[in-house]
Every structure is written in structure tokens, then in C-alpha cells.
Amino acid sequence: MLAYAFRRVLSAIPIALIAVTVCFFILRLAPGGPFDGERALPPTVLANLRAHYNLDQPLVVQYFLYIWRLLHGDLGPSMVIDGFNVSQLISIGFPFTLTMALCAFVIATAIGMLAGMVAAVYQNKWPDYVLVLAVMIGVLIPNFLMAALLQLWFGVYLKWVPAGGWVSGSVWHLILPVTVLAWPHAGRISRLMRGSMIEVLGTNYVRTARSKGLGERLVLARHAIKPALLPVVSYLGPGLSYLLTGSLAVEQIFGLPGIGKYFVTAALNRDYGVVLGTTILYMFIILALNLIVDLVYAWLDPKVRYR
Amino acid sequence: MTKVLSVEDLSVTFALHESEVRAVNDLNFSLEAGETLAVVGESGSGKSQAFLSIMGLLAKNGRTSGRAMMGETNLVGMEKSRLDRIRGKDIAMIFQDPMTSLNPSLRVKTQLAEVLVKHRGFDKGKAEKAAIEMLELVGIPEPAKRANAYPHEMSGGMRQRVMIAMALLCQPKILIADEPTTALDVTVQAQMLDLFKSLTDDFGTALVIITHDLGVVAGVADRMMVMYGGRAIEKGRVDDLFYDPRHPYTLGLLHSTPHIAHRAARLDPIQGMPPSLEHLPKGCSFNPRCAFCFDRCLEERPPLMPTENGREKACFYEGPLKYGKVA
């Protein structure tokens, strides 16, 4: 198991390098630069700025300079927000983003699995149909529209919860954004869980378990859930990364102090350092998640072990 | 001899989208303690569904009627919670495909021990110990080590031994084996049959072997029941049916089986296809494929009638059945 994990970490290195390279060059394809404003800067100031951030060097040289600094753990300065470097901005905004995404992730995964199981057991009966409807709403309505609808209904008309903004430590302010984030995730999880559970309930080994007189509850708990979790677990990694990236837009809409605020403005201002730094952070998170998922997978399905 | 199971008028129907299919029709038979009954028939003859229905394991759209009496208790239509106290303990079943019938995500010992925890009230440690002893009894080498294995780490023969061990843990009165050897190599098949025979003899368990392999029947069974189109069409002692079949279908089955004594140049299959249960022919279900069919067979369904020596057959034809006459 340890050797397997080690090999997986090693194989992630070239993937990370390729991803950084692609991000670096794609970002430069976009027109404009960090110092283009409505009022053009005097040419000498612009030249000095460009020289300061190495933007006057050929692109390939800039790339190697960036990689070199990255290898030393330095994500570089922000080119737009004066006096801050990228690591500082991330450490200000990311803890909030991560907390919110994890909240949504845990809640949505638990609800999704439970709902999927119930739907499978009551296949083609009313609990199943209710679930399908809830899932459809969550998956089909994009999160910015869902956010607006919920703000309007629960925040403005009913006034049950704040429609936006942030008061430090207030759970009330998190309810709507977490709901918006969690709903589609719970929907996808429950669909996966329902499908795999129905499949598992029809297998020969579940029939064997029933023939032993174990009782339906034990058959479900011991014989059906573990194998049914396999496809769900393989989705959890990508699922959490969807939540983390989705939270960028949701934070913006609800005016929350996460990393989304910096990322969105940085992308619009061509703040190369911040955009790249955030992207690299997300990439590492996704690689780590996939590794964790694979390890959990090996635990769930003994056939994967020792490979 | 005491009766351990008495099945009366057992019928199984499956609801399809707009129609209904009767997979088993008015099946009657009984099972004595310690005897071995072979249930023989082609795919779709209803032989597996009949026994799955007794175990309460039909697919969701299946309905069972009739009675399956174990002593004074009727297994058909019994509440699931009551049935769960009987199945796995007094009546156990082994399934056709050992490769998929064990849970791939649980250790072998877990899957064995839970039977004893449920039915005998053993604690986990004691149950696992008993499970290892049972694995030794079914001939698994190094049982203590193998008990920790997952099913995919075992061969097909080993897994079938595990299935047998699992079914026999509570020394059931009845063991139903649904094509227990079909998925196994020929050499392993013989070992399995020997194992069945010796263990059921030791425990006094009545054994039902569902099969289409007449070699299996000849090897282990005392009596046999031949099924066709959801009905029993001939019943009797194995020797009687093998040497003197009275139903043309039984004759056809025997002639379509290779025999080491007769070096036939080619086998003699029964012509035609097994009938679709949705469109059974009028009269005798076998009439389109039968060489001995006459007017009455096309109009009336022959009931299962007792003949001599405790035999029963469902056929109007009374003349001699001869090799080669089944077209």
C-alpha cells in the first residue's frame, strides 16, 4: 500500500509539470497585460514595470524563470495588487474557500449517498421520483442562477437568511452559498449511488446473502453498500474539485471573502502571478484528491490492492 | 423415512409489462430426509425458479402460489422476517456460479461466520472458528489461512467449496444445489459431487440437485423429476428413468447425452427449440418436438399420472418408446 502510494506520488510530478506549462502559455495567449488601463501609462514607466516583472524577456526565458522560482516555493508577486505576493493572497482567501467547499462537500456527499440508497431500495416508487426531481433541479440550474433565485426567495422575500455578505463566524451567512454549492453535487452523488446500488442489489452475491437469512437490513449494510460505493468514491475527487472551483463564482455572487474574489479580478486584470498561483494550487489539490480516492478505492475493492 | 419438504400445487408467475408468464405450473413433489432428488430440464423449464420461489428469492415481479410445507410451516408467502429464521438454517441453497455468488468485498470468513452469528447466536470469534472447521471439512487446505482470503484470491473450485461450506454450516435439513457443477472443470465436478454425497450423508441432509447434466444425476441422485415448459412431466427412481424412460422428452434427453458404452458417430439432439413460456402450444407442451405425438396430444394437456413402481408421467402415448424414433 505504501509503495503504491509512493509510486503514485512520483507519477504525479510529470503531470504537474505539464499542467503548469500549459497554464503558463495559455494565459499568455490572452490579449492584454497587467498594466493595460483606460489611461495608458507613460512609456518609460511601462518599460520599467515590465522590466521589474521580467515581462520584457522572451516568453521562454520568463517560463524558465517562473519554473525556477516555483521549484523554490515562490509563487511570485502580484502584478496588480501592490505590496502583496501571491502566497499571501492565497493564505488570506483560501482558508475560507476551503472551509466552505468542505462543508458543502461533506453535507452533499452524506445526503447524496443516503438519498441514492433510499431511491434504489424504493426503485420506481414515490421516494425515487421525488429524488429524480430534486436531482434534475440541482443539476440543470447553473449555480449563478440558483444563487440568484435563492437570494431572492429566502433572502429578500422570506427574509429567513441573509441574502449575501459576510459576518465573521456567522453560520447564517453560509447557508445559502453552501446550499447552492452542495445541491448539484448531492444530485450527482445520489444518481451514482442509486445506479450502482440497484446493480448491486441484483447481483448473485446479494441473492446469496438473502438466501442465508441475514435479513434485509444486514444484507444492505454489510453486503450491498461497500461494493455500491465504488463508482461514488471515484467521483468524490473530481466532485470536490468542482466544488472548489464552483465556489469561486458563488463567493463572488454572495460577496464572501474567499479566494474567488482575488481570482476573478486577477483573471480580468491579467494578473499573471495570481491566476497561475491559484491554478497551480488547485492542480495540486486535484492531484492529491485523486491519490486519496485511489487509496480509498483499494480499500473498498480488494482486487485493486498490491498492484 | 420422514418427509422434510412437501410441495403442493406450486406455481410461479412473472408479471411482464402487459402480460404474465407462468414459469412454474402446479408442481407437486416431496422430499424425504437424507435422499437426493435430481431436477432435470432444459433452460427455461422452470426448474430454478421453482426452488428460488421456495427460498423466497424470486425477482421483484415474481409471484408464488401453492404450498411448500416443511413440517407444519408453509414457506410460500411467509413473512420475510420469519422466513429469514428458516433459510440459511433449515434450508440452504448453493448457486450456479461460484465466481459471482460470493461477495467480492468481504473476506471468506466474514461471509461464513455471519450465518452462525445469525442462526446460532455465536459471537464473532466462535463463529469464525467454526467456519474454519467447516472449510477444513469441505477439503480446503490451510483453512485458517484461506479464511482470511477474499473470493477473487481463490479458484472456482475453491469458491464452490466455500459455498458448500456456507450452506452446510447449520447442518440444514434441505440443501438445494442449483447447477452446482456447471461452471466448474470436469475434474473438479467429480470432486464436488463426491463432497456433496459424503457431507449430506453425514448430516442426514436431503439434497436437491437442479441440473441439465444427466451424468450428475446418474452419479448422485436417488430419484429424479424431469421438467418441461414449467411442469413436471416424469418422476421416478433414477434407475427406472434411465433404463426405461416413459416420456418421449426423457428419452430424448438420454439420447442427446454422450455415453461411453455406445460409440455413436454423432449425438442425437432433440429437434426444435424449448418452448417460449409466453406461447406454449395447445395440448401437450412438448407436442411440436415429439415423434410420438398423436391427435389427442394436440388438443388436451396430459396430466401427471401415476404408473407403476411409484413412477409418474405426463404422456398419453402408451406404446413402446424406442431409440431413434424421436425425430
XYZ file of C-alpha atoms in Angstrom:
634
model
C 0.000 0.000 0.000
C 2.775 2.444 0.950
C 4.809 1.542 -2.127
C 1.705 2.039 -4.239
C 1.122 5.497 -2.739
C 4.789 6.397 -3.292
C 4.673 5.361 -6.938
C 1.508 7.387 -7.419
C 3.173 10.495 -5.949
C 6.149 10.060 -8.271
C 3.934 9.694 -11.308
C 2.186 12.950 -10.370
C 5.373 15.008 -10.910
C 5.402 14.962 -14.733
C 1.643 15.584 -14.754
C 2.117 18.649 -12.555
C 4.907 19.965 -14.788
C 2.830 19.571 -17.939
C -0.143 21.295 -16.303
C 1.963 24.257 -15.146
C 3.472 24.620 -18.629
C 0.119 24.548 -20.374
C -1.400 27.053 -17.930
C 1.566 29.389 -18.286
C 1.385 29.597 -22.067
C -2.396 29.615 -22.410
C -2.598 32.552 -20.040
C -0.187 34.495 -22.249
C -2.271 33.792 -25.328
C -4.995 36.046 -23.942
C -4.670 39.588 -25.269
C -3.716 42.435 -22.976
C -1.429 42.568 -19.981
C -1.402 43.544 -16.318
C -0.569 47.190 -16.985
C -3.155 47.980 -19.645
C -5.545 50.509 -18.203
C -8.014 53.026 -19.511
C -5.316 55.593 -19.333
C -2.118 54.383 -20.938
C 0.936 54.632 -18.700
C 3.882 56.760 -19.828
C 6.182 54.577 -21.961
C 9.136 54.849 -19.607
C 7.068 53.828 -16.561
C 5.614 50.920 -18.509
C 9.089 49.820 -19.624
C 10.347 49.982 -16.039
C 7.386 47.974 -14.779
C 7.809 45.366 -17.477
C 11.488 45.084 -16.693
C 10.725 44.767 -12.972
C 8.445 41.785 -13.558
C 10.709 40.298 -16.284
C 7.952 40.803 -18.850
C 10.495 42.302 -21.269
C 12.314 38.978 -21.563
C 11.414 36.435 -24.258
C 8.466 34.228 -23.214
C 10.589 31.077 -22.934
C 13.014 32.810 -20.587
C 10.098 34.055 -18.492
C 8.798 30.475 -18.373
C 12.082 29.085 -17.053
C 12.395 31.931 -14.553
C 8.878 31.119 -13.307
C 9.583 27.381 -13.024
C 12.840 28.097 -11.206
C 11.076 30.244 -8.624
C 8.246 27.744 -8.356
C 10.720 24.994 -7.504
C 11.869 27.189 -4.632
C 8.302 27.503 -3.417
C 7.906 31.086 -4.581
C 4.705 31.875 -6.461
C 5.944 35.383 -7.231
C 4.447 38.824 -6.640
C 1.032 40.106 -7.599
C 1.430 42.444 -10.523
C -1.708 44.425 -9.763
C -2.249 44.458 -6.007
C 0.682 46.425 -4.736
C 2.717 45.091 -1.879
C 1.235 41.598 -1.790
C 2.731 38.448 -3.191
C 0.653 35.548 -4.460
C 1.272 33.286 -1.467
C -0.034 35.992 0.869
C -3.197 36.473 -1.162
C -3.809 32.740 -1.192
C -3.262 32.429 2.533
C -5.760 35.242 3.108
C -8.518 33.898 0.879
C -8.062 30.163 0.568
C -8.897 29.024 4.121
C -12.374 30.477 3.739
C -12.903 28.902 0.328
C -11.683 25.547 1.554
C -13.882 25.616 4.643
C -16.970 26.448 2.647
C -16.259 23.860 -0.042
C -15.569 21.162 2.548
C -18.808 21.970 4.381
C -20.735 21.661 1.146
C -18.815 18.518 0.227
C -19.464 16.658 3.466
C -23.135 17.634 3.624
C -23.766 16.890 -0.049
C -21.937 13.560 -0.035
C -23.808 12.331 3.022
C -27.192 13.457 1.698
C -26.435 12.150 -1.789
C -25.412 8.681 -0.653
C -28.371 8.336 1.655
C -30.842 9.590 -0.941
C -29.345 7.306 -3.595
C -29.688 4.293 -1.345
C -33.281 5.102 -0.462
C -34.120 5.621 -4.136
C -32.549 2.282 -5.064
C -34.416 0.388 -2.373
C -37.696 2.085 -3.385
C -36.937 1.902 -7.098
C -39.805 3.269 -9.226
C -41.849 4.232 -6.178
C -42.522 7.761 -4.933
C -39.266 8.335 -2.980
C -37.420 7.540 -6.180
C -39.459 10.039 -8.227
C -39.054 12.803 -5.636
C -35.319 12.260 -5.758
C -35.185 12.390 -9.550
C -36.988 15.732 -9.463
C -34.663 17.187 -6.818
C -31.624 15.996 -8.741
C -32.877 17.471 -12.003
C -33.353 20.883 -10.402
C -29.896 20.795 -8.837
C -28.025 19.626 -11.909
C -29.856 21.614 -14.574
C -29.956 25.066 -12.977
C -26.478 26.651 -13.143
C -25.118 27.828 -9.818
C -25.206 31.567 -10.594
C -28.916 31.360 -11.433
C -29.655 29.125 -8.467
C -27.789 31.590 -6.238
C -29.882 34.492 -7.509
C -33.156 32.566 -7.109
C -32.373 31.511 -3.559
C -31.188 35.008 -2.627
C -34.411 36.471 -3.930
C -36.718 33.950 -2.322
C -35.169 33.126 1.040
C -33.119 36.287 1.490
C -35.357 39.052 0.141
C -38.989 37.796 0.230
C -38.979 35.450 3.219
C -36.014 37.075 4.996
C -35.114 33.748 6.652
C -31.405 34.069 5.962
C -29.103 36.883 4.823
C -29.085 37.247 1.044
C -25.347 37.885 0.968
C -22.369 39.432 2.685
C -20.261 38.094 5.471
C -20.093 38.493 9.216
C -17.111 36.671 10.635
C -18.127 33.347 12.178
C -21.791 33.561 11.154
C -23.272 30.244 10.064
C -26.396 32.036 8.813
C -24.429 33.742 6.066
C -23.138 30.382 4.866
C -26.492 28.629 4.467
C -27.392 29.909 1.012
C -23.939 29.657 -0.602
C -23.382 26.161 0.817
C -26.803 25.098 -0.465
C -26.030 26.417 -3.939
C -22.724 24.578 -3.948
C -23.979 21.358 -2.408
C -27.164 20.784 -4.397
C -25.719 19.705 -7.743
C -23.016 17.694 -6.015
C -25.567 15.840 -3.875
C -27.616 15.257 -7.022
C -24.766 13.644 -8.936
C -23.711 11.538 -5.956
C -27.239 10.277 -5.414
C -27.645 9.345 -9.081
C -24.401 7.388 -8.989
C -25.300 5.752 -5.703
C -28.780 4.838 -6.910
C -27.478 3.258 -10.109
C -24.730 1.241 -8.508
C -26.952 0.197 -5.623
C -29.621 -1.108 -7.992
C -26.953 -3.022 -9.849
C -25.501 -4.483 -6.656
C -28.945 -5.447 -5.320
C -29.411 -7.580 -8.429
C -26.104 -9.424 -8.156
C -25.692 -13.072 -7.331
C -23.858 -12.357 -4.110
C -26.703 -10.299 -2.722
C -29.010 -13.189 -3.571
C -26.600 -15.462 -1.695
C -26.717 -13.129 1.300
C -30.519 -13.180 1.253
C -30.542 -16.966 0.981
C -28.578 -17.096 4.225
C -31.498 -15.463 6.029
C -29.488 -12.432 7.124
C -32.420 -10.040 6.959
C -32.709 -7.166 4.527
C -31.074 -4.601 6.786
C -27.897 -6.631 7.246
C -27.881 -7.549 3.565
C -27.906 -3.854 2.705
C -25.455 -2.723 5.352
C -22.851 -5.426 5.000
C -23.234 -6.862 1.509
C -24.545 -4.073 -0.675
C -23.223 -0.704 0.477
C -19.483 -1.324 0.255
C -19.422 -2.585 -3.342
C -22.024 0.027 -4.314
C -19.740 2.822 -3.098
C -17.071 2.157 -5.744
C -18.373 4.432 -8.526
C -19.362 7.050 -5.953
C -15.879 7.180 -4.464
C -14.250 7.574 -7.837
C -16.431 10.636 -8.354
C -15.607 12.234 -4.988
C -12.211 13.566 -6.137
C -13.490 15.389 -9.223
C -16.586 16.289 -7.193
C -14.615 18.172 -4.554
C -12.607 19.963 -7.211
C -15.877 21.048 -8.848
C -16.965 22.414 -5.502
C -13.691 24.299 -5.001
C -13.807 25.846 -8.459
C -17.569 26.382 -8.340
C -17.106 28.230 -5.081
C -15.109 30.927 -6.924
C -18.243 32.114 -8.706
C -20.519 31.580 -5.708
C -18.232 33.650 -3.464
C -18.359 36.466 -5.951
C -22.181 36.399 -6.051
C -22.628 36.277 -2.289
C -19.782 38.708 -1.603
C -17.800 36.285 0.501
C -14.130 36.838 1.388
C -12.669 33.710 -0.239
C -10.044 33.346 -2.891
C -12.687 33.705 -5.579
C -12.678 37.466 -5.218
C -8.948 37.664 -5.985
C -9.085 35.042 -8.707
C -11.882 36.637 -10.694
C -10.417 40.139 -10.540
C -6.945 38.781 -11.268
C -8.188 36.968 -14.364
C -9.841 40.156 -15.632
C -6.732 42.269 -14.881
C -4.292 39.723 -16.350
C -2.544 39.467 -13.020
C -0.488 36.551 -14.295
C 1.066 35.664 -10.967
C -2.207 35.372 -9.059
C -4.034 33.442 -11.762
C -1.182 30.981 -12.220
C -0.626 30.608 -8.497
C -4.281 29.837 -7.825
C -4.433 27.418 -10.748
C -1.336 25.606 -9.526
C -2.804 25.387 -6.029
C -5.981 23.838 -7.440
C -3.974 21.457 -9.575
C -2.106 20.157 -6.529
C -5.354 19.759 -4.642
C -6.878 17.770 -7.503
C -3.819 15.543 -7.823
C -3.875 14.913 -4.086
C -7.613 14.166 -4.146
C -7.196 11.659 -6.935
C -4.464 9.944 -4.980
C -6.663 9.747 -1.883
C -9.569 8.418 -3.940
C -7.370 5.703 -5.412
C -6.246 4.644 -1.967
C -9.827 4.511 -0.670
C -10.742 2.562 -3.796
C -8.111 -0.032 -2.991
C -9.661 -0.424 0.428
C -13.177 -0.840 -0.981
C -12.264 -3.223 -3.770
C -9.707 -5.798 -2.623
C -8.923 -6.679 -6.233
C -7.159 -3.327 -6.702
C -4.662 -3.970 -3.932
C -0.956 -4.743 -4.384
C -0.980 -3.623 -7.972
C -38.485 -42.170 6.198
C -39.752 -38.762 7.202
C -40.839 -36.112 4.791
C -38.813 -32.940 5.156
C -40.440 -30.978 2.354
C -43.761 -31.357 0.683
C -44.514 -29.098 -2.262
C -48.143 -28.831 -3.350
C -49.534 -27.023 -6.389
C -46.571 -24.681 -6.558
C -46.939 -22.089 -9.315
C -44.714 -19.175 -10.166
C -45.794 -16.276 -12.362
C -43.870 -13.248 -13.525
C -45.651 -10.014 -14.356
C -44.281 -8.504 -17.548
C -45.240 -5.125 -18.975
C -48.617 -6.167 -20.289
C -48.738 -9.905 -19.927
C -47.970 -12.540 -17.369
C -45.719 -15.544 -17.748
C -46.224 -18.744 -15.813
C -42.754 -20.137 -15.202
C -43.873 -22.993 -12.969
C -47.238 -24.742 -13.092
C -48.824 -26.829 -10.338
C -45.679 -28.542 -9.218
C -46.098 -31.373 -6.710
C -43.316 -33.353 -5.100
C -41.974 -34.355 -1.731
C -38.542 -34.855 -0.311
C -37.552 -37.472 2.259
C -34.869 -36.950 4.860
C -31.441 -37.884 3.525
C -32.470 -38.604 -0.046
C -31.170 -36.940 -3.183
C -33.605 -35.642 -5.755
C -32.432 -34.533 -9.174
C -34.499 -31.949 -11.014
C -33.709 -32.127 -14.700
C -34.716 -29.925 -17.593
C -33.558 -27.534 -20.277
C -33.012 -23.823 -19.707
C -36.363 -22.154 -19.143
C -38.080 -25.285 -17.909
C -38.770 -23.554 -14.601
C -36.550 -25.778 -12.507
C -34.505 -22.981 -10.924
C -37.468 -20.623 -10.472
C -39.417 -23.302 -8.610
C -36.731 -23.560 -5.953
C -35.917 -19.861 -5.857
C -39.595 -19.293 -5.102
C -39.451 -21.745 -2.197
C -36.432 -19.820 -0.851
C -38.270 -16.510 -1.277
C -35.631 -15.316 -3.738
C -37.721 -14.576 -6.821
C -37.158 -11.397 -8.784
C -39.399 -8.485 -7.731
C -42.037 -9.170 -10.397
C -42.428 -12.837 -9.422
C -45.435 -14.253 -7.562
C -45.689 -17.667 -5.951
C -48.803 -19.641 -5.130
C -49.352 -23.068 -3.654
C -47.633 -24.546 -0.633
C -44.153 -25.658 0.329
C -44.524 -27.353 3.674
C -41.596 -28.005 5.990
C -43.401 -29.928 8.686
C -46.259 -27.638 9.688
C -44.834 -24.424 8.260
C -45.603 -23.185 4.796
C -42.667 -21.345 3.238
C -44.726 -19.829 0.424
C -45.999 -16.345 1.216
C -44.297 -16.365 4.582
C -43.315 -13.032 6.124
C -39.701 -12.173 5.263
C -38.635 -11.872 8.898
C -39.955 -15.358 9.713
C -38.512 -16.808 6.537
C -35.131 -15.343 7.472
C -35.110 -17.502 10.591
C -35.533 -20.621 8.417
C -33.499 -20.024 5.270
C -29.791 -20.441 5.788
C -30.576 -22.653 8.805
C -33.054 -25.400 7.908
C -32.999 -24.920 4.166
C -29.940 -23.688 2.304
C -29.116 -23.077 -1.319
C -25.984 -23.247 -3.425
C -25.950 -21.290 -6.645
C -24.843 -21.966 -10.131
C -21.952 -19.561 -10.468
C -19.400 -19.655 -7.659
C -17.426 -16.855 -9.339
C -20.144 -14.270 -8.703
C -22.068 -15.753 -5.800
C -19.609 -14.707 -3.112
C -19.324 -11.061 -2.117
C -16.087 -9.720 -3.647
C -15.562 -7.111 -0.931
C -15.783 -9.339 2.144
C -13.359 -11.915 3.480
C -14.442 -15.527 3.199
C -14.562 -15.979 6.968
C -16.872 -12.987 7.368
C -19.303 -14.416 4.856
C -19.281 -17.798 6.585
C -19.347 -16.610 10.175
C -22.352 -14.332 9.747
C -24.558 -17.375 9.151
C -23.685 -18.786 12.567
C -23.978 -15.407 14.248
C -27.475 -15.032 12.817
C -28.859 -18.527 13.281
C -26.902 -19.989 16.178
C -26.262 -16.793 18.131
C -22.485 -17.412 18.185
C -20.195 -14.484 18.902
C -17.877 -13.473 16.068
C -14.780 -15.291 17.329
C -16.578 -18.572 17.937
C -18.361 -18.340 14.602
C -15.120 -17.770 12.732
C -13.558 -20.764 14.440
C -16.495 -22.942 13.442
C -16.268 -21.544 9.918
C -12.616 -22.577 9.656
C -13.506 -26.088 10.822
C -16.173 -26.273 8.150
C -13.692 -25.118 5.497
C -11.444 -27.974 6.523
C -14.374 -30.375 6.238
C -15.053 -29.362 2.624
C -11.426 -30.031 1.786
C -9.844 -26.590 1.677
C -6.128 -26.843 2.501
C -4.795 -24.441 5.144
C -8.325 -23.369 6.100
C -7.187 -20.878 8.742
C -5.165 -19.024 6.127
C -7.723 -19.294 3.323
C -10.452 -17.993 5.609
C -8.738 -14.611 5.529
C -8.717 -14.537 1.737
C -11.072 -12.597 -0.484
C -13.057 -14.605 -3.038
C -11.025 -13.342 -6.003
C -7.929 -14.948 -4.494
C -9.483 -18.395 -4.879
C -10.120 -20.678 -7.837
C -13.623 -21.587 -9.000
C -13.464 -24.996 -7.344
C -12.317 -23.426 -4.070
C -15.115 -20.905 -4.181
C -17.680 -23.611 -4.760
C -16.260 -25.446 -1.754
C -16.714 -22.233 0.223
C -20.325 -22.035 -0.995
C -20.895 -25.622 0.099
C -19.320 -24.935 3.483
C -21.526 -21.866 3.857
C -24.683 -23.814 3.054
C -23.841 -26.648 5.432
C -22.773 -24.552 8.435
C -26.078 -25.025 10.237
C -26.489 -28.617 9.047
C -29.714 -27.832 7.190
C -32.471 -30.377 6.668
C -32.600 -29.471 2.984
C -29.846 -28.360 0.650
C -30.778 -27.072 -2.784
C -27.919 -27.036 -5.276
C -28.738 -25.101 -8.433
C -26.433 -26.414 -11.161
C -23.580 -26.647 -8.676
C -21.074 -28.080 -11.147
C -21.923 -26.263 -14.378
C -19.265 -23.586 -14.012
C -16.509 -25.977 -12.955
C -13.881 -28.062 -14.747
C -14.803 -31.673 -15.314
C -12.228 -32.993 -12.842
C -13.451 -30.578 -10.180
C -17.073 -31.535 -10.941
C -16.458 -35.105 -9.821
C -14.800 -33.929 -6.598
C -17.748 -31.658 -5.856
C -20.263 -34.442 -6.369
C -18.333 -36.747 -4.034
C -18.219 -33.968 -1.488
C -21.981 -33.368 -1.766
C -22.690 -37.022 -1.342
C -20.479 -37.601 1.674
C -21.478 -34.436 3.525
C -25.199 -34.796 3.019
C -24.901 -38.424 4.125
C -23.013 -37.336 7.249
C -25.552 -34.679 8.179
C -28.648 -36.557 7.003
C -29.447 -33.633 4.721
C -31.916 -34.059 1.897
C -30.301 -32.849 -1.297
C -31.968 -31.345 -4.352
C -29.703 -31.060 -7.368
C -31.012 -28.899 -10.158
C -29.157 -29.748 -13.332
C -29.283 -30.422 -17.038
C -26.342 -32.794 -16.786
C -27.576 -36.365 -16.718
C -24.094 -37.535 -15.730
C -24.523 -35.689 -12.451
C -27.937 -37.276 -11.950
C -26.626 -40.790 -12.549
C -23.775 -40.179 -10.120
C -25.607 -38.951 -7.056
C -29.393 -38.926 -7.243
C -31.897 -41.412 -5.853
C -34.957 -40.014 -7.589
C -35.419 -37.632 -10.429
C -38.036 -35.236 -11.687
C -37.958 -34.143 -15.329
C -39.405 -30.708 -16.071
C -40.540 -29.223 -19.346
C -42.292 -25.911 -20.013
C -42.826 -25.219 -16.316
C -44.327 -28.609 -15.485
C -43.094 -31.904 -14.131
C -43.502 -34.457 -16.915
C -41.897 -37.541 -15.466
C -40.897 -38.629 -11.975
C -39.433 -41.783 -10.551
C -36.321 -43.568 -9.350
C -33.201 -42.661 -11.314
C -32.501 -46.254 -12.405
C -36.041 -46.697 -13.712
C -35.987 -43.478 -15.694
C -32.537 -44.114 -17.113
C -33.188 -47.688 -18.278
C -36.839 -47.379 -19.101
C -37.896 -43.789 -19.827
C -41.657 -43.417 -20.351
C -41.865 -39.862 -21.557
C -40.535 -39.066 -25.056
C -38.787 -35.996 -23.656
C -36.890 -38.050 -21.074
C -35.931 -40.453 -23.841
C -34.736 -37.535 -25.946
C -32.634 -36.155 -23.089
C -30.995 -39.527 -22.572
C -30.176 -39.885 -26.244
C -28.740 -36.441 -26.545
C -26.179 -37.281 -23.857
C -22.889 -38.903 -24.891
C -22.370 -42.332 -23.419
C -19.057 -44.047 -23.059
C -20.503 -47.512 -23.824
C -22.245 -46.579 -27.076
C -19.792 -45.124 -29.522
C -22.296 -43.183 -31.529
C -20.876 -41.362 -34.536
C -22.898 -38.296 -33.644
C -25.229 -37.257 -30.881
C -28.935 -37.286 -31.369
C -30.299 -33.932 -30.216
C -33.971 -33.270 -29.521
C -35.194 -31.396 -32.582
C -36.614 -27.899 -32.288
C -36.287 -25.347 -29.527
C -37.569 -25.298 -25.953
C -40.948 -23.548 -25.973
C -41.356 -19.919 -25.033
C -43.352 -19.791 -21.813
C -45.416 -16.955 -23.217
C -46.581 -19.035 -26.183
C -46.932 -22.626 -25.034
C -48.587 -24.822 -27.650
C -52.119 -26.067 -27.079
C -52.340 -29.535 -25.583
C -49.068 -31.114 -24.516
C -46.255 -28.515 -24.409
C -43.852 -30.977 -25.971
C -46.052 -31.855 -28.983
C -44.175 -29.819 -31.653
C -40.964 -31.726 -30.926
C -42.409 -35.154 -30.179
C -42.143 -38.112 -32.579
C -44.901 -39.984 -30.782
C -47.403 -37.183 -30.872
C -50.977 -38.029 -31.964
C -54.352 -36.229 -32.217
C -55.105 -36.204 -28.531
C -51.752 -34.559 -27.670
C -52.657 -31.542 -29.817
C -55.963 -30.966 -28.018
C -55.526 -31.980 -24.393
C -52.750 -31.473 -21.883
C -51.741 -34.809 -20.369
C -51.888 -34.672 -16.555
C -49.156 -36.211 -14.440
C -50.466 -39.737 -13.866
C -49.065 -42.409 -11.588
C -47.941 -45.593 -13.343
C -46.237 -48.464 -11.548
C -43.382 -48.577 -9.037
C -44.100 -45.097 -7.688
C -43.465 -43.549 -11.085
C -45.427 -40.764 -12.673
C -45.568 -39.473 -16.236
C -47.481 -36.866 -18.195
C -47.933 -38.515 -21.605
C -50.860 -40.147 -23.452
C -48.675 -42.402 -25.559
C -48.698 -45.929 -24.170
C -46.705 -47.833 -26.791
C -43.034 -48.739 -26.590
C -40.541 -45.869 -26.783
C -37.632 -46.824 -28.972
C -34.268 -45.316 -29.652
C -34.225 -43.451 -32.914
C -37.937 -42.820 -33.014
C -37.578 -39.345 -31.528
C -37.258 -37.365 -34.679
